[in-house]
Coordinates of C-alpha atoms in Angstrom, one line a residue:
Chain J
D84 CA -2.6 6.2 -12.6
A85 CA -6.4 6.5 -12.4
K86 CA -7.6 7.9 -9.1
T87 CA -10.4 6.2 -7.3
T88 CA -13.3 7.3 -5.2
Q89 CA -14.7 5.4 -2.2
P90 CA -17.2 6.1 0.5
P91 CA -15.5 7.1 3.7
S92 CA -17.2 4.6 5.9
M93 CA -19.6 1.7 5.9
D94 CA -21.2 -0.6 8.5
C95 CA -22.0 -4.3 8.0
A96 CA -23.7 -6.8 10.3
E97 CA -21.6 -9.8 11.2
G98 CA -22.3 -12.7 9.0
R99 CA -23.8 -10.6 6.2
A100 CA -22.1 -9.8 2.9
A101 CA -20.1 -6.5 2.9
N102 CA -20.2 -4.8 -0.5
L103 CA -17.6 -2.0 -0.9
P104 CA -17.9 0.2 -4.0
C105 CA -15.2 2.0 -5.8
N106 CA -15.4 4.4 -8.7
H107 CA -12.4 4.6 -11.2
S108 CA -14.0 6.3 -14.1
T109 CA -10.6 7.4 -15.6
I110 CA -9.0 4.0 -15.5
S111 CA -6.8 3.1 -18.5
G112 CA -7.2 -0.1 -20.5
N113 CA -4.1 -1.7 -19.0
E114 CA -4.6 -0.6 -15.4
Y115 CA -5.6 -3.2 -12.9
V116 CA -7.9 -2.7 -9.9
Y117 CA -6.4 -3.8 -6.6
W118 CA -8.0 -4.0 -3.2
Y119 CA -6.0 -3.8 0.0
R120 CA -7.1 -3.5 3.6
Q121 CA -5.3 -2.1 6.6
I122 CA -6.2 -3.3 10.1
H123 CA -5.4 -0.7 12.8
S124 CA -1.9 0.6 11.9
Q125 CA -0.6 -2.6 10.5
G126 CA 0.9 -2.9 7.0
P127 CA -1.7 -3.0 4.3
Q128 CA -2.7 -6.5 3.2
Y129 CA -3.4 -7.6 -0.3
I130 CA -7.0 -8.9 -0.9
I131 CA -7.6 -9.3 -4.6
H132 CA -7.0 -7.7 -8.0
G133 CA -8.5 -7.8 -11.5
L134 CA -8.4 -6.4 -15.0
K135 CA -11.7 -7.0 -16.7
N136 CA -13.2 -10.2 -15.4
N137 CA -14.7 -10.8 -12.1
E138 CA -12.4 -12.5 -9.7
T139 CA -12.8 -14.6 -6.6
N140 CA -10.4 -15.9 -4.0
E141 CA -10.6 -17.3 -0.5
M142 CA -10.9 -13.8 1.0
A143 CA -13.3 -12.0 -1.4
S144 CA -14.9 -11.5 -4.7
L145 CA -14.2 -8.6 -7.1
I146 CA -16.9 -7.5 -9.5
I147 CA -15.8 -5.1 -12.2
T148 CA -18.4 -3.4 -14.4
E149 CA -18.2 -4.0 -18.1
D150 CA -17.1 -0.4 -18.8
R151 CA -14.5 -0.8 -16.0
K152 CA -15.4 2.5 -14.5
S153 CA -16.4 1.0 -11.2
S154 CA -16.0 -2.1 -9.1
T155 CA -17.3 -3.7 -5.9
L156 CA -15.4 -5.8 -3.4
I157 CA -17.6 -8.4 -1.7
L158 CA -16.7 -10.0 1.6
P159 CA -19.3 -12.8 1.6
H160 CA -19.7 -13.4 5.3
A161 CA -18.2 -10.5 7.2
T162 CA -16.6 -11.2 10.6
L163 CA -15.5 -8.8 13.3
R164 CA -11.9 -9.4 12.1
D165 CA -12.9 -7.8 8.8
T166 CA -13.2 -4.4 10.5
A167 CA -10.5 -2.4 8.7
V168 CA -9.9 0.4 6.2
Y169 CA -10.3 -0.9 2.6
Y170 CA -8.4 0.7 -0.2
C171 CA -9.2 0.5 -3.9
I172 CA -6.3 1.2 -6.2
A173 CA -6.1 1.5 -10.0
A174 CA -2.5 1.0 -11.3
G175 CA -0.8 -0.1 -14.4
P176 CA 2.6 -0.7 -16.1
N177 CA 2.7 2.6 -17.9
T178 CA 3.4 4.5 -14.7
G179 CA 5.5 1.9 -13.0
N180 CA 2.5 0.5 -11.1
Q181 CA 2.7 3.3 -8.5
F182 CA -0.1 2.8 -6.0
Y183 CA -2.2 5.8 -4.9
F184 CA -4.0 4.7 -1.8
G185 CA -6.4 7.5 -1.2
T186 CA -8.3 7.5 2.2
G187 CA -10.2 4.3 1.6
T188 CA -13.4 3.0 3.2
S189 CA -13.5 2.4 6.9
L190 CA -15.6 -0.8 7.3
T191 CA -17.0 -1.6 10.7
V192 CA -18.5 -5.0 11.2
I193 CA -21.2 -4.9 13.9
P194 CA -21.9 -7.9 16.1
Chain B
D211 CA 10.0 -15.1 10.1
A212 CA 8.4 -12.2 8.4
D213 CA 9.1 -11.7 4.7
V214 CA 9.4 -7.9 5.0
T215 CA 11.0 -6.5 8.1
Q216 CA 11.6 -3.0 9.2
T217 CA 13.9 -1.5 11.8
P218 CA 13.4 0.2 14.1
R219 CA 9.7 -0.3 14.8
N220 CA 9.5 2.8 16.8
R221 CA 11.8 5.8 17.0
I222 CA 11.7 9.2 18.7
T223 CA 14.2 11.7 17.5
K224 CA 14.8 15.4 17.7
T225 CA 14.5 18.1 15.0
G226 CA 17.7 18.3 12.9
K227 CA 18.9 14.8 13.6
R228 CA 19.8 12.4 10.8
I229 CA 17.9 9.1 10.9
M230 CA 17.8 6.0 8.8
L231 CA 15.0 3.5 8.5
E232 CA 15.9 0.1 7.2
C233 CA 13.9 -2.5 5.3
S234 CA 14.9 -6.0 4.5
Q235 CA 13.0 -8.7 2.5
T236 CA 13.4 -12.4 2.0
K237 CA 10.9 -12.7 -0.8
G238 CA 13.4 -12.4 -3.6
H239 CA 11.5 -9.5 -5.1
D240 CA 13.2 -6.9 -7.3
R241 CA 11.0 -4.0 -6.5
M242 CA 10.9 -2.1 -3.2
Y243 CA 9.0 0.9 -2.0
W244 CA 8.8 3.4 0.8
Y245 CA 5.5 5.0 1.9
R246 CA 4.5 7.3 4.7
Q247 CA 1.1 7.4 6.3
D248 CA -0.3 10.4 8.3
P249 CA -3.2 10.0 10.7
G250 CA -6.5 9.5 8.9
L251 CA -4.9 9.4 5.5
G252 CA -3.9 6.8 3.1
L253 CA -0.3 5.8 2.2
R254 CA 1.8 8.1 0.0
L255 CA 4.7 6.9 -2.0
I256 CA 8.1 8.5 -1.1
Y257 CA 10.6 6.5 -3.2
Y258 CA 10.7 3.3 -5.2
S259 CA 13.3 1.1 -6.7
F260 CA 12.9 -1.5 -9.4
D261 CA 16.3 -3.0 -9.0
V262 CA 19.6 -2.2 -7.3
K263 CA 20.6 0.4 -9.9
D264 CA 17.2 2.0 -10.3
I265 CA 15.8 4.6 -7.8
N266 CA 12.8 6.8 -8.5
K267 CA 11.1 9.6 -6.7
G268 CA 7.5 9.1 -5.6
E269 CA 4.8 11.5 -4.8
I270 CA 6.5 13.1 -1.7
S271 CA 10.3 12.7 -1.9
D272 CA 11.4 16.1 -0.6
G273 CA 13.3 15.8 2.6
Y274 CA 14.1 12.1 2.1
S275 CA 16.8 10.1 0.4
V276 CA 17.1 6.3 -0.2
S277 CA 19.8 3.7 -0.7
R278 CA 19.3 0.3 -2.3
Q279 CA 22.3 -1.5 -0.9
A280 CA 21.3 -4.9 -2.3
Q281 CA 18.3 -6.6 -3.8
A282 CA 17.1 -7.4 -0.3
K283 CA 17.7 -4.1 1.4
F284 CA 16.3 -0.6 0.9
S285 CA 16.9 2.2 3.4
L286 CA 15.2 5.5 3.8
S287 CA 17.0 8.5 5.3
L288 CA 15.9 11.8 6.8
E289 CA 19.0 14.0 6.5
S290 CA 17.6 16.6 8.9
A291 CA 14.4 15.5 10.6
I292 CA 11.6 18.0 11.1
P293 CA 8.3 17.6 13.1
N294 CA 6.1 17.3 10.1
Q295 CA 7.9 14.1 9.2
T296 CA 6.3 12.4 12.2
A297 CA 4.4 9.6 10.6
L298 CA 4.1 5.9 10.1
Y299 CA 6.5 4.6 7.5
F300 CA 6.0 1.4 5.5
C301 CA 8.3 -0.5 3.2
A302 CA 6.8 -2.8 0.5
T303 CA 8.1 -5.2 -2.1
S304 CA 6.8 -6.6 -5.4
R305 CA 8.0 -8.9 -8.0
R306 CA 8.9 -7.9 -11.5
G307 CA 6.5 -8.8 -14.3
A308 CA 3.9 -7.5 -16.6
E309 CA 1.0 -8.7 -14.4
N310 CA 0.2 -8.9 -10.8
H311 CA 2.2 -6.1 -9.1
E312 CA 0.8 -7.1 -5.7
Q313 CA 2.8 -5.4 -3.0
Y314 CA 3.8 -7.0 0.3
F315 CA 4.1 -4.6 3.2
G316 CA 6.3 -4.6 6.3
P317 CA 4.9 -3.9 9.8
G318 CA 5.8 -0.2 9.7
T319 CA 8.0 2.1 11.6
R320 CA 6.4 4.8 13.8
L321 CA 8.6 7.8 13.7
T322 CA 8.2 10.8 16.0
V323 CA 10.2 14.0 15.5
T324 CA 10.1 16.4 18.5

């Protein structure tokens, strides 16, 4: 599975959009990009995933570059409850979809 | 009720003791996983199972064993616990399929080995 690189921490003002970047330059053609978040020491929570196209759901938007070497998770209107560690994962069927979580980005939403 | 449950939620044990962590799911998923998380680090895969007869080692399987008793149950055992196995342990499930291997996580078990 492709490894990913994320900044260790970010701040965002409450109500503003939070843009979390992720580099996955060695991603394979059949590997998806997944985003999860972990609040305190709770179990990670799925946010969104995508293969090539940009995706949007009720939680977030995922923007994947055309060459698929990087992506950005966008939380459109960050709230204090969005303070968490965000993990970007690239995984695919060739390796049983094993997830390598890395250390993620610790996002702090500031009032 | 939670879809993925883990028991116990907290456990303190002594070095050399055998301990079992249990995971149950009501999601009807075929695939189940065990991860550990150390402070300040991401989750690391210990073992995973794609069905009852399929068990696979993950990134850090040494010192652990697993049992898939049924589709809904996946247990993790530490045969002889050691202090560096002190960690937060998570169970997860996912459905079979070519696309969308979203994993659903349990609440975690905090294990302390003294």
